[in-house]
Short mmCIF file of C-alpha atoms in Angstrom, two decimals:
data_model
loop_
_atom_site.label_atom_id
_atom_site.label_comp_id
_atom_site.label_asym_id
_atom_site.label_seq_id
_atom_site.Cartn_x
_atom_site.Cartn_y
_atom_site.Cartn_z
CA MET A 1 76.19 -43.03 40.93
CA LYS A 2 76.17 -42.36 37.19
CA SER A 3 73.03 -44.38 36.36
CA GLY A 4 71.52 -42.13 39.29
CA VAL A 5 73.27 -38.73 37.50
CA ALA A 6 71.43 -40.31 33.98
CA LEU A 7 67.61 -40.72 35.35
CA LEU A 8 67.84 -37.96 36.45
CA PHE A 9 69.23 -35.75 33.01
CA ILE A 10 66.56 -38.20 31.49
CA VAL A 11 63.50 -37.10 33.55
CA LEU A 12 64.40 -33.91 33.30
CA LEU A 13 64.66 -33.42 29.45
CA PHE A 14 61.68 -35.56 28.76
CA LEU A 15 60.08 -32.77 31.24
CA SER A 16 61.47 -30.06 29.63
CA GLY A 17 59.39 -30.89 26.40
CA CYS A 18 56.16 -31.17 28.09
CA GLN A 19 53.72 -27.77 27.20
CA THR A 20 51.61 -26.34 30.24
CA PRO A 21 47.93 -26.48 29.39
CA VAL A 22 46.93 -22.96 28.87
CA PRO A 23 43.86 -21.76 31.23
CA PRO A 24 40.79 -19.93 29.04
CA ASN A 25 41.67 -16.76 28.20
CA PHE A 26 39.67 -15.47 25.09
CA SER A 27 40.15 -11.66 25.33
CA VAL A 28 40.92 -9.90 22.17
CA ARG A 29 43.54 -6.80 23.26
CA GLY A 30 44.82 -3.92 20.78
CA LEU A 31 42.06 -3.65 18.76
CA GLY A 32 41.75 -0.04 19.05
CA THR A 33 38.91 2.13 18.04
CA GLY A 34 38.00 2.31 14.09
CA GLY A 35 35.29 1.10 11.44
CA LYS A 36 32.16 1.64 10.79
CA LYS A 37 30.21 2.71 13.68
CA ILE A 38 26.59 1.08 13.96
CA ASP A 39 23.69 3.58 14.36
CA ALA A 40 22.25 1.40 17.17
CA GLU A 41 22.68 0.84 20.95
CA LEU A 42 24.18 -2.23 21.96
CA ARG A 43 21.27 -3.53 25.52
CA THR A 44 23.00 -7.39 25.68
CA VAL A 45 24.90 -10.22 24.25
CA THR A 46 24.61 -13.42 25.71
CA VAL A 47 26.52 -16.40 24.37
CA THR A 48 25.83 -20.07 24.80
CA ILE A 49 26.25 -23.56 24.75
CA ASP A 50 24.67 -26.06 22.05
CA PRO A 51 23.06 -28.30 23.67
CA HIS A 52 23.73 -30.92 21.28
CA MET A 53 27.46 -29.89 21.13
CA ASP A 54 30.18 -32.21 22.69
CA ARG A 55 31.10 -31.17 25.67
CA ARG A 56 33.92 -33.84 25.65
CA SER A 57 35.31 -31.94 23.84
CA VAL A 58 35.74 -28.57 25.47
CA PRO A 59 39.76 -29.02 26.48
CA ALA A 60 39.53 -31.09 29.52
CA TRP A 61 42.39 -28.67 31.15
CA TRP A 62 39.93 -25.92 31.83
CA GLY A 63 37.51 -28.22 34.06
CA TRP A 64 34.79 -26.60 35.49
CA VAL A 65 35.19 -23.02 33.59
CA ASP A 66 32.08 -21.40 32.06
CA VAL A 67 33.20 -21.15 28.42
CA ALA A 68 29.93 -19.41 27.77
CA VAL A 69 30.43 -16.50 30.09
CA LEU A 70 34.19 -15.92 28.93
CA TRP A 71 33.24 -15.64 25.47
CA ARG A 72 30.83 -13.04 26.23
CA GLU A 73 32.89 -11.42 28.63
CA ALA A 74 36.04 -11.39 26.36
CA LEU A 75 33.02 -10.17 23.31
CA GLN A 76 31.64 -7.08 25.48
CA GLU A 77 35.00 -6.06 25.92
CA ALA A 78 35.81 -6.49 22.45
CA LEU A 79 32.63 -3.77 21.12
CA ASP A 80 34.14 -2.04 23.82
CA GLN A 81 37.85 -1.99 22.91
CA LYS A 82 36.17 -0.79 19.26
CA SER A 83 33.58 1.29 19.99
CA VAL A 84 31.27 -0.46 17.00
CA PHE A 85 27.74 0.76 18.25
CA THR A 86 26.11 4.07 19.01
CA ASP A 87 25.25 4.28 23.07
CA GLY A 88 21.68 6.53 23.37
CA ALA A 89 20.47 5.68 19.31
CA ARG A 90 17.12 5.36 18.98
CA LYS A 91 17.75 1.67 17.58
CA THR A 92 18.69 -1.04 20.05
CA VAL A 93 20.13 -4.09 19.70
CA SER A 94 21.22 -6.80 21.04
CA ILE A 95 23.82 -9.79 20.40
CA GLN A 96 23.08 -14.21 21.27
CA VAL A 97 25.85 -16.07 19.93
CA ASN A 98 25.65 -20.03 19.84
CA VAL A 99 28.76 -22.18 20.32
CA SER A 100 27.87 -25.43 18.41
CA GLU A 101 31.85 -26.90 18.08
CA MET A 102 34.43 -26.06 20.21
CA ARG A 103 37.35 -28.84 20.47
CA GLY A 104 40.45 -27.88 21.93
CA SER A 105 44.28 -29.32 22.10
CA LEU A 106 47.43 -28.35 23.24
CA ASP A 107 48.13 -27.67 19.68
CA MET A 108 45.02 -27.27 18.20
CA GLY A 109 42.23 -25.63 18.32
CA VAL A 110 38.46 -25.41 16.43
CA VAL A 111 36.03 -23.64 17.25
CA THR A 112 32.11 -22.46 15.68
CA ALA A 113 29.75 -20.13 16.75
CA THR A 114 26.57 -18.45 15.13
CA TYR A 115 26.76 -14.83 16.10
CA ARG A 116 23.08 -12.88 15.49
CA ILE A 117 22.09 -9.07 16.24
CA ILE A 118 18.78 -8.53 17.29
CA ASP A 119 16.30 -5.48 16.56
CA ARG A 120 15.04 -5.27 20.39
CA ALA A 121 11.80 -3.42 18.72
CA THR A 122 11.04 -5.76 16.09
CA GLY A 123 12.36 -9.19 16.93
CA ASN A 124 13.89 -9.68 13.73
CA THR A 125 17.55 -10.68 12.83
CA VAL A 126 19.62 -7.51 11.57
CA TYR A 127 23.01 -9.81 11.12
CA GLY A 128 22.94 -14.00 11.21
CA GLN A 129 26.26 -15.96 10.74
CA VAL A 130 28.14 -19.55 11.47
CA ILE A 131 31.66 -18.37 12.07
CA ALA A 132 34.45 -21.38 12.01
CA SER A 133 37.68 -20.77 12.87
CA HIS A 134 40.91 -22.77 13.16
CA ALA A 135 44.23 -21.84 15.84
CA ARG A 136 46.68 -23.75 17.21
CA ASN A 137 45.20 -23.67 20.48
CA ALA A 138 41.18 -23.00 21.61
CA ASN A 139 41.89 -19.88 22.99
CA ASP A 140 43.52 -18.83 19.70
CA ALA A 141 40.49 -20.06 17.62
CA VAL A 142 38.02 -18.48 20.23
CA ARG A 143 39.96 -15.14 20.06
CA LYS A 144 39.87 -15.38 15.62
CA ASN A 145 36.08 -15.98 15.85
CA ILE A 146 35.29 -13.17 18.10
CA LEU A 147 37.83 -11.46 15.33
CA GLN A 148 36.06 -12.75 12.21
CA PHE A 149 33.20 -11.69 13.51
CA LEU A 150 34.40 -7.43 14.68
CA ASP A 151 35.43 -7.13 10.41
CA GLN A 152 31.86 -8.77 9.62
CA LEU A 153 29.93 -5.84 11.10
CA ASP A 154 32.16 -3.67 8.77
CA LEU A 155 29.49 -5.00 6.46
CA LEU A 156 26.35 -4.68 8.06
CA ASP A 157 23.28 -2.25 7.27
CA ILE A 158 21.26 -2.24 10.61
CA ASN A 159 18.34 -1.21 8.55
CA LYS A 160 18.35 -4.37 6.10
CA PHE A 161 19.41 -8.09 7.04
CA LEU A 162 22.46 -10.06 6.55
CA PHE A 163 23.28 -13.29 6.18
CA LEU A 164 26.46 -14.12 4.67
CA PRO A 165 27.80 -17.37 3.22
CA ASN A 166 29.61 -19.46 5.96
CA GLN A 167 33.24 -19.12 6.26
#
């Protein structure tokens, strides 16, 4: 009887130390409005996964989840929260994001993505930046990556090309 209780205690102790995998959720909360308003209307946001990226590095517990769709939704939501772009402006732009690296575990996340803002009338890139972020897990790394992009928008002059050095 005592050995059964001891075994149960050891199993419970072991299980209490295990971390539960976190489902993918890239939403950035509590941004508020403010910062620079860009005189352009945002028409589309697309996120793609680089075909050369090692997809085995995406956290295994996410399974079949479409990371690109979740990233796009989180980015669009963050842009809407901050009211970065001007609805009805004469200039229209699109944002394109290409995820080239994503590694995650329960205690570490690394994400690298290239952000581009394209002038839809001319096809010119008015902003281009590779942003790398590290955080305690993959969710937080993606959130941090999106926040770094939003911070860069304060430097953007929509009428000039801006390609910042890698972060």
